[in-house]
């Protein structure tokens, strides 16, 4: 719990840009999750830096929230300060235009869908793989979000980061290492306290699309997704695909688990790697369903599924 002295310091720094005991259910696509002690939305880098210095000095834990679309927050919520970059860090603009490529800068808090739309409207190719993936640019970089058509690493040329508490830096893509659904930070980039830097923005190298019809391609990808993925409250795919030949959705489906329900959480009947909140699910309903699916898939196929979503809080 935060002391009233610290809450006052936060309010003095951030004015109306900080709230206390904020239910995370309002900030996650699953629509579940207990309260964060504080939710802070700094207006710019200066305010973010001041906030991080304060948090480090007071040894208060913190967590950067992206779009909340790949996240399961537990029912008792998050101790410490949750930081949202959605308001102060969401600019999208072309920075450098060459003959064969255009570098587009996108703030970490910008919606990934806004970056895809920007590319489409400016006839730039390269982002279409991400059409329909929810969440923010920062979250998508950290998760190396992608589909079978591509992933963030293929278009990212560099990122701006803040080494906590106060050292901003640009890291070229060549120094970043990605794996399937994750950015793996180099040891030299981790702070003494074991924290990764905060991503402030990404630069994406896109190509002038010429005559290729970006809009038609994006629309057909989205239509395909709508046919195979449920529209309800979810966090997208719950488990990583163990391999290309063994997609988690297929393993769960073949184990006969579509429609399995615990409380108000249910394995989607449309795509078995989705869990949907039917309305008033708790995080513990979803967690119990995740455990049950893992157990049953292990029994049926001898394969251990690993969650793709991030589970946080208490
Ligand atoms: N399948 C089933 N039953 C199901 C679901 C899928 O048999 O209930 C089979 C499909 O028929 C297909 C295979 O499993 O043969 C793969 O399914 P799909 O094409 O839907 O792709 P996926 O591997 O389940 C991945 C990403 C999705 C992304 C889609 C579309 C992962 C873990 N998931 O899903 O990403 O939207 O491709 O490109 O990589 C996410 O990251 O949250 C996410 C949903």
Short mmCIF file of N, CA and C in Angstrom, two decimals, residues 122-240:
data_model
loop_
_atom_site.label_atom_id
_atom_site.label_comp_id
_atom_site.label_asym_id
_atom_site.label_seq_id
_atom_site.Cartn_x
_atom_site.Cartn_y
_atom_site.Cartn_z
N UNK A 122 -0.99 6.11 -45.94
CA UNK A 122 0.14 6.74 -46.62
C UNK A 122 0.77 5.81 -47.66
N UNK A 123 0.03 4.77 -48.00
CA UNK A 123 0.45 3.79 -49.02
C UNK A 123 1.84 3.21 -48.74
N UNK A 124 2.05 2.82 -47.48
CA UNK A 124 3.32 2.20 -47.10
C UNK A 124 3.09 0.73 -46.81
N UNK A 125 3.96 -0.11 -47.34
CA UNK A 125 3.81 -1.56 -47.13
C UNK A 125 4.69 -2.01 -45.97
N UNK A 126 4.28 -3.08 -45.31
CA UNK A 126 5.11 -3.68 -44.26
C UNK A 126 4.35 -3.94 -42.98
N UNK A 127 3.29 -3.15 -42.72
CA UNK A 127 2.59 -3.31 -41.44
C UNK A 127 1.37 -4.21 -41.53
N UNK A 128 0.99 -4.64 -42.72
CA UNK A 128 -0.30 -5.33 -42.86
C UNK A 128 -0.41 -6.61 -42.03
N UNK A 129 0.74 -7.26 -41.78
CA UNK A 129 0.69 -8.49 -40.96
C UNK A 129 0.02 -8.22 -39.61
N UNK A 130 0.15 -6.97 -39.15
CA UNK A 130 -0.31 -6.65 -37.78
C UNK A 130 -1.76 -6.16 -37.74
N UNK A 131 -2.40 -6.03 -38.90
CA UNK A 131 -3.78 -5.55 -38.92
C UNK A 131 -4.66 -6.43 -38.07
N UNK A 132 -5.37 -5.83 -37.12
CA UNK A 132 -6.29 -6.61 -36.29
C UNK A 132 -5.65 -7.08 -34.99
N UNK A 133 -4.32 -6.97 -34.84
CA UNK A 133 -3.72 -7.30 -33.54
C UNK A 133 -4.00 -6.12 -32.61
N UNK A 134 -4.62 -6.37 -31.45
CA UNK A 134 -4.93 -5.25 -30.56
C UNK A 134 -3.68 -4.81 -29.78
N UNK A 135 -3.82 -3.77 -29.00
CA UNK A 135 -2.72 -3.37 -28.11
C UNK A 135 -1.96 -2.17 -28.60
N UNK A 136 -0.92 -1.80 -27.84
CA UNK A 136 -0.13 -0.61 -28.16
C UNK A 136 1.18 -1.00 -28.83
N UNK A 137 1.83 -0.01 -29.42
CA UNK A 137 3.11 -0.23 -30.10
C UNK A 137 4.16 -0.76 -29.11
N UNK A 138 4.22 -0.18 -27.91
CA UNK A 138 5.21 -0.63 -26.92
C UNK A 138 4.98 -2.09 -26.54
N UNK A 139 3.72 -2.42 -26.27
CA UNK A 139 3.39 -3.80 -25.93
C UNK A 139 3.72 -4.75 -27.07
N UNK A 140 3.42 -4.32 -28.29
CA UNK A 140 3.66 -5.18 -29.45
C UNK A 140 5.16 -5.43 -29.65
N UNK A 141 5.99 -4.42 -29.36
CA UNK A 141 7.44 -4.60 -29.50
C UNK A 141 7.94 -5.58 -28.43
N UNK A 142 7.51 -5.38 -27.20
CA UNK A 142 7.95 -6.26 -26.11
C UNK A 142 7.51 -7.70 -26.34
N UNK A 143 6.31 -7.87 -26.91
CA UNK A 143 5.79 -9.23 -27.14
C UNK A 143 6.22 -9.76 -28.51
N UNK A 144 6.93 -8.94 -29.30
CA UNK A 144 7.21 -9.30 -30.70
C UNK A 144 5.94 -9.84 -31.35
N UNK A 145 4.86 -9.04 -31.20
CA UNK A 145 3.53 -9.46 -31.68
C UNK A 145 3.59 -9.82 -33.15
N UNK A 146 2.77 -10.78 -33.52
CA UNK A 146 2.79 -11.16 -34.92
C UNK A 146 1.74 -12.19 -35.26
N UNK A 147 1.75 -12.56 -36.52
CA UNK A 147 0.86 -13.59 -37.03
C UNK A 147 1.74 -14.49 -37.92
N UNK A 148 1.08 -15.39 -38.62
CA UNK A 148 1.88 -16.24 -39.51
C UNK A 148 2.50 -15.41 -40.64
N UNK A 149 2.05 -14.16 -40.80
CA UNK A 149 2.55 -13.34 -41.92
C UNK A 149 3.75 -12.46 -41.54
N UNK A 150 4.07 -12.40 -40.26
CA UNK A 150 5.20 -11.55 -39.88
C UNK A 150 5.12 -11.17 -38.43
N UNK A 151 6.19 -10.51 -37.96
CA UNK A 151 6.22 -10.08 -36.56
C UNK A 151 6.93 -8.74 -36.48
N UNK A 152 6.82 -8.09 -35.33
CA UNK A 152 7.34 -6.73 -35.17
C UNK A 152 8.82 -6.63 -35.55
N UNK A 153 9.59 -7.67 -35.21
CA UNK A 153 11.04 -7.59 -35.45
C UNK A 153 11.38 -7.35 -36.93
N UNK A 154 10.46 -7.75 -37.83
CA UNK A 154 10.78 -7.63 -39.25
C UNK A 154 10.67 -6.19 -39.75
N UNK A 155 10.01 -5.30 -39.02
CA UNK A 155 9.87 -3.92 -39.49
C UNK A 155 10.52 -2.89 -38.55
N UNK A 156 10.97 -3.34 -37.39
CA UNK A 156 11.48 -2.40 -36.39
C UNK A 156 12.92 -1.99 -36.71
N UNK A 157 13.19 -0.68 -36.82
CA UNK A 157 14.58 -0.32 -37.10
C UNK A 157 15.30 0.16 -35.85
N UNK A 158 14.62 0.80 -34.93
CA UNK A 158 15.24 1.12 -33.63
C UNK A 158 14.17 1.50 -32.61
N UNK A 159 14.58 1.54 -31.34
CA UNK A 159 13.64 1.97 -30.30
C UNK A 159 14.28 3.04 -29.42
N UNK A 160 13.43 3.92 -28.88
CA UNK A 160 13.88 4.86 -27.86
C UNK A 160 13.49 4.26 -26.53
N UNK A 161 14.43 4.25 -25.59
CA UNK A 161 14.11 3.68 -24.28
C UNK A 161 14.53 4.65 -23.18
N UNK A 162 13.97 4.42 -22.00
CA UNK A 162 14.42 5.14 -20.81
C UNK A 162 15.04 4.11 -19.88
N UNK A 163 16.35 4.26 -19.65
CA UNK A 163 16.95 3.43 -18.62
C UNK A 163 16.53 4.04 -17.30
N UNK A 164 15.81 3.30 -16.53
CA UNK A 164 15.23 3.84 -15.30
C UNK A 164 16.35 4.14 -14.31
N UNK A 165 16.35 5.28 -13.63
CA UNK A 165 15.25 6.24 -13.65
C UNK A 165 15.34 7.33 -14.71
N UNK A 166 16.55 7.64 -15.25
CA UNK A 166 16.58 8.91 -15.98
C UNK A 166 17.53 8.98 -17.18
N UNK A 167 17.84 7.83 -17.81
CA UNK A 167 18.76 7.92 -18.95
C UNK A 167 18.06 7.50 -20.25
N UNK A 168 17.63 8.49 -21.07
CA UNK A 168 17.02 8.13 -22.35
C UNK A 168 18.10 7.71 -23.36
N UNK A 169 17.77 6.80 -24.23
CA UNK A 169 18.76 6.29 -25.17
C UNK A 169 18.05 5.71 -26.38
N UNK A 170 18.73 5.69 -27.52
CA UNK A 170 18.18 5.02 -28.70
C UNK A 170 18.94 3.72 -28.92
N UNK A 171 18.22 2.64 -29.12
CA UNK A 171 18.87 1.34 -29.32
C UNK A 171 18.56 0.85 -30.74
N UNK A 172 19.60 0.65 -31.59
CA UNK A 172 19.34 0.19 -32.95
C UNK A 172 18.79 -1.23 -32.95
N UNK A 173 17.97 -1.51 -33.95
CA UNK A 173 17.36 -2.84 -34.07
C UNK A 173 18.40 -3.94 -34.07
N UNK A 174 19.59 -3.66 -34.63
CA UNK A 174 20.62 -4.70 -34.72
C UNK A 174 21.09 -5.14 -33.34
N UNK A 175 20.84 -4.30 -32.32
CA UNK A 175 21.25 -4.70 -30.96
C UNK A 175 20.12 -5.39 -30.20
N UNK A 176 18.98 -5.53 -30.86
CA UNK A 176 17.84 -6.16 -30.18
C UNK A 176 17.73 -7.61 -30.62
N UNK A 177 17.34 -8.45 -29.69
CA UNK A 177 17.23 -9.87 -30.01
C UNK A 177 15.78 -10.30 -29.72
N UNK A 178 15.17 -10.89 -30.71
CA UNK A 178 13.77 -11.30 -30.53
C UNK A 178 13.65 -12.81 -30.62
N UNK A 179 12.68 -13.35 -29.91
CA UNK A 179 12.30 -14.72 -30.18
C UNK A 179 10.81 -14.74 -30.48
N UNK A 180 10.24 -15.93 -30.60
CA UNK A 180 8.82 -16.05 -30.89
C UNK A 180 8.05 -15.41 -29.73
N UNK A 181 7.39 -14.30 -30.02
CA UNK A 181 6.57 -13.57 -29.05
C UNK A 181 7.35 -12.97 -27.88
N UNK A 182 8.56 -12.51 -28.15
CA UNK A 182 9.24 -11.80 -27.08
C UNK A 182 10.49 -11.06 -27.52
N UNK A 183 10.74 -9.92 -26.85
CA UNK A 183 12.00 -9.19 -27.00
C UNK A 183 12.89 -9.66 -25.85
N UNK A 184 14.09 -10.13 -26.18
CA UNK A 184 15.00 -10.59 -25.12
C UNK A 184 16.06 -9.52 -24.93
N UNK A 185 16.03 -8.85 -23.79
CA UNK A 185 16.98 -7.76 -23.54
C UNK A 185 18.38 -8.33 -23.32
N UNK A 186 19.35 -7.65 -23.89
CA UNK A 186 20.74 -7.97 -23.64
C UNK A 186 21.04 -7.67 -22.16
N UNK A 187 21.87 -8.51 -21.53
CA UNK A 187 22.19 -8.30 -20.11
C UNK A 187 22.66 -6.88 -19.82
N UNK A 188 23.42 -6.32 -20.78
CA UNK A 188 23.99 -4.98 -20.55
C UNK A 188 22.89 -3.91 -20.50
N UNK A 189 21.68 -4.24 -20.94
CA UNK A 189 20.60 -3.24 -20.94
C UNK A 189 19.75 -3.32 -19.67
N UNK A 190 20.00 -4.32 -18.84
CA UNK A 190 19.19 -4.48 -17.63
C UNK A 190 19.80 -3.63 -16.51
N UNK A 191 18.96 -2.91 -15.78
CA UNK A 191 19.46 -2.03 -14.71
C UNK A 191 19.96 -2.86 -13.51
N UNK A 192 20.67 -2.16 -12.58
CA UNK A 192 21.20 -2.87 -11.40
C UNK A 192 20.07 -3.55 -10.62
N UNK A 193 18.87 -2.95 -10.68
CA UNK A 193 17.76 -3.55 -9.95
C UNK A 193 17.07 -4.66 -10.73
N UNK A 194 17.66 -5.03 -11.87
CA UNK A 194 17.10 -6.14 -12.63
C UNK A 194 15.92 -5.76 -13.50
N UNK A 195 15.74 -4.45 -13.75
CA UNK A 195 14.61 -4.05 -14.57
C UNK A 195 15.03 -3.74 -15.99
N UNK A 196 14.18 -4.11 -16.95
CA UNK A 196 14.42 -3.74 -18.34
C UNK A 196 14.08 -2.27 -18.51
N UNK A 197 14.68 -1.61 -19.53
CA UNK A 197 14.32 -0.21 -19.76
C UNK A 197 12.86 -0.07 -20.21
N UNK A 198 12.35 1.15 -20.11
CA UNK A 198 10.97 1.41 -20.57
C UNK A 198 11.04 1.83 -22.04
N UNK A 199 10.25 1.18 -22.88
CA UNK A 199 10.22 1.57 -24.30
C UNK A 199 9.36 2.82 -24.45
N UNK A 200 9.94 3.86 -25.08
CA UNK A 200 9.21 5.12 -25.25
C UNK A 200 8.63 5.24 -26.66
N UNK A 201 9.34 4.67 -27.64
CA UNK A 201 8.89 4.78 -29.04
C UNK A 201 9.62 3.76 -29.89
N UNK A 202 9.07 3.50 -31.07
CA UNK A 202 9.74 2.64 -32.03
C UNK A 202 9.83 3.35 -33.37
N UNK A 203 10.85 3.01 -34.17
CA UNK A 203 10.90 3.50 -35.55
C UNK A 203 10.79 2.30 -36.47
N UNK A 204 9.92 2.41 -37.46
CA UNK A 204 9.60 1.28 -38.31
C UNK A 204 9.98 1.59 -39.75
N UNK A 205 10.67 0.65 -40.37
CA UNK A 205 11.11 0.86 -41.75
C UNK A 205 10.09 0.24 -42.68
N UNK A 206 9.35 1.10 -43.38
CA UNK A 206 8.29 0.63 -44.28
C UNK A 206 8.68 0.98 -45.72
N UNK A 207 7.97 0.37 -46.65
CA UNK A 207 8.31 0.59 -48.07
C UNK A 207 7.15 1.26 -48.80
N UNK A 208 7.46 2.20 -49.70
CA UNK A 208 6.38 2.74 -50.54
C UNK A 208 5.72 1.57 -51.27
N UNK A 209 4.37 1.51 -51.21
CA UNK A 209 3.68 0.31 -51.72
C UNK A 209 3.44 0.35 -53.22
N UNK A 210 3.67 1.51 -53.86
CA UNK A 210 3.43 1.60 -55.31
C UNK A 210 1.99 1.28 -55.63
N UNK A 211 1.81 0.37 -56.59
CA UNK A 211 0.44 0.06 -57.04
C UNK A 211 -0.26 -1.01 -56.19
N UNK A 212 0.50 -1.65 -55.30
CA UNK A 212 -0.14 -2.71 -54.51
C UNK A 212 -1.27 -2.14 -53.66
N UNK A 213 -2.38 -2.81 -53.64
CA UNK A 213 -3.54 -2.28 -52.92
C UNK A 213 -3.49 -2.69 -51.45
N UNK A 214 -2.97 -1.78 -50.61
CA UNK A 214 -2.81 -2.05 -49.18
C UNK A 214 -4.14 -2.27 -48.48
N UNK A 215 -5.13 -1.46 -48.90
CA UNK A 215 -6.41 -1.49 -48.22
C UNK A 215 -7.11 -2.84 -48.42
N UNK A 216 -7.10 -3.32 -49.67
CA UNK A 216 -7.79 -4.59 -49.97
C UNK A 216 -7.12 -5.72 -49.19
N UNK A 217 -5.77 -5.70 -49.14
CA UNK A 217 -5.05 -6.76 -48.43
C UNK A 217 -5.41 -6.73 -46.94
N UNK A 218 -5.42 -5.52 -46.36
CA UNK A 218 -5.73 -5.39 -44.93
C UNK A 218 -7.15 -5.87 -44.65
N UNK A 219 -8.08 -5.47 -45.55
CA UNK A 219 -9.48 -5.86 -45.31
C UNK A 219 -9.67 -7.36 -45.39
N UNK A 220 -8.96 -8.00 -46.32
CA UNK A 220 -9.17 -9.46 -46.43
C UNK A 220 -8.55 -10.18 -45.23
N UNK A 221 -7.43 -9.65 -44.71
CA UNK A 221 -6.84 -10.25 -43.50
C UNK A 221 -7.79 -10.12 -42.31
N UNK A 222 -8.40 -8.94 -42.21
CA UNK A 222 -9.30 -8.72 -41.07
C UNK A 222 -10.55 -9.58 -41.17
N UNK A 223 -11.04 -9.75 -42.40
CA UNK A 223 -12.23 -10.57 -42.59
C UNK A 223 -11.92 -12.01 -42.19
N UNK A 224 -10.72 -12.48 -42.58
CA UNK A 224 -10.33 -13.86 -42.23
C UNK A 224 -10.27 -14.02 -40.71
N UNK A 225 -9.71 -12.99 -40.06
CA UNK A 225 -9.60 -13.06 -38.60
C UNK A 225 -10.98 -13.09 -37.93
N UNK A 226 -11.89 -12.25 -38.46
CA UNK A 226 -13.24 -12.20 -37.87
C UNK A 226 -13.94 -13.55 -37.97
N UNK A 227 -13.61 -14.30 -39.04
CA UNK A 227 -14.25 -15.61 -39.21
C UNK A 227 -13.70 -16.66 -38.27
N UNK A 228 -12.45 -16.46 -37.79
CA UNK A 228 -11.85 -17.54 -37.01
C UNK A 228 -11.63 -17.18 -35.54
N UNK A 229 -11.82 -15.89 -35.18
CA UNK A 229 -11.54 -15.50 -33.80
C UNK A 229 -12.75 -14.83 -33.16
N UNK A 230 -13.04 -15.16 -31.89
CA UNK A 230 -14.23 -14.62 -31.25
C UNK A 230 -14.12 -13.13 -30.95
N UNK A 231 -15.26 -12.45 -30.91
CA UNK A 231 -15.26 -10.99 -30.72
C UNK A 231 -15.39 -10.58 -29.25
N UNK A 232 -15.70 -11.53 -28.34
CA UNK A 232 -16.00 -11.16 -26.95
C UNK A 232 -14.78 -10.67 -26.17
N UNK A 233 -14.95 -10.49 -24.85
CA UNK A 233 -13.84 -10.03 -23.99
C UNK A 233 -12.81 -11.14 -23.84
N UNK A 234 -11.61 -10.92 -24.38
CA UNK A 234 -10.57 -11.94 -24.29
C UNK A 234 -9.21 -11.26 -24.28
N UNK A 235 -8.16 -12.05 -24.21
CA UNK A 235 -6.81 -11.48 -24.32
C UNK A 235 -6.10 -12.11 -25.52
N UNK A 236 -6.86 -12.41 -26.56
CA UNK A 236 -6.27 -13.02 -27.75
C UNK A 236 -5.88 -14.46 -27.43
N UNK A 237 -4.86 -14.95 -28.10
CA UNK A 237 -4.44 -16.33 -27.87
C UNK A 237 -3.86 -16.45 -26.46
N UNK A 238 -4.28 -17.45 -25.73
CA UNK A 238 -3.85 -17.62 -24.34
C UNK A 238 -2.49 -18.31 -24.27
N UNK A 239 -2.29 -19.32 -25.13
CA UNK A 239 -1.05 -20.12 -25.06
C UNK A 239 -0.19 -19.90 -26.29
N UNK A 240 1.12 -20.07 -26.11
CA UNK A 240 2.04 -20.05 -27.25
C UNK A 240 1.83 -21.31 -28.07
#
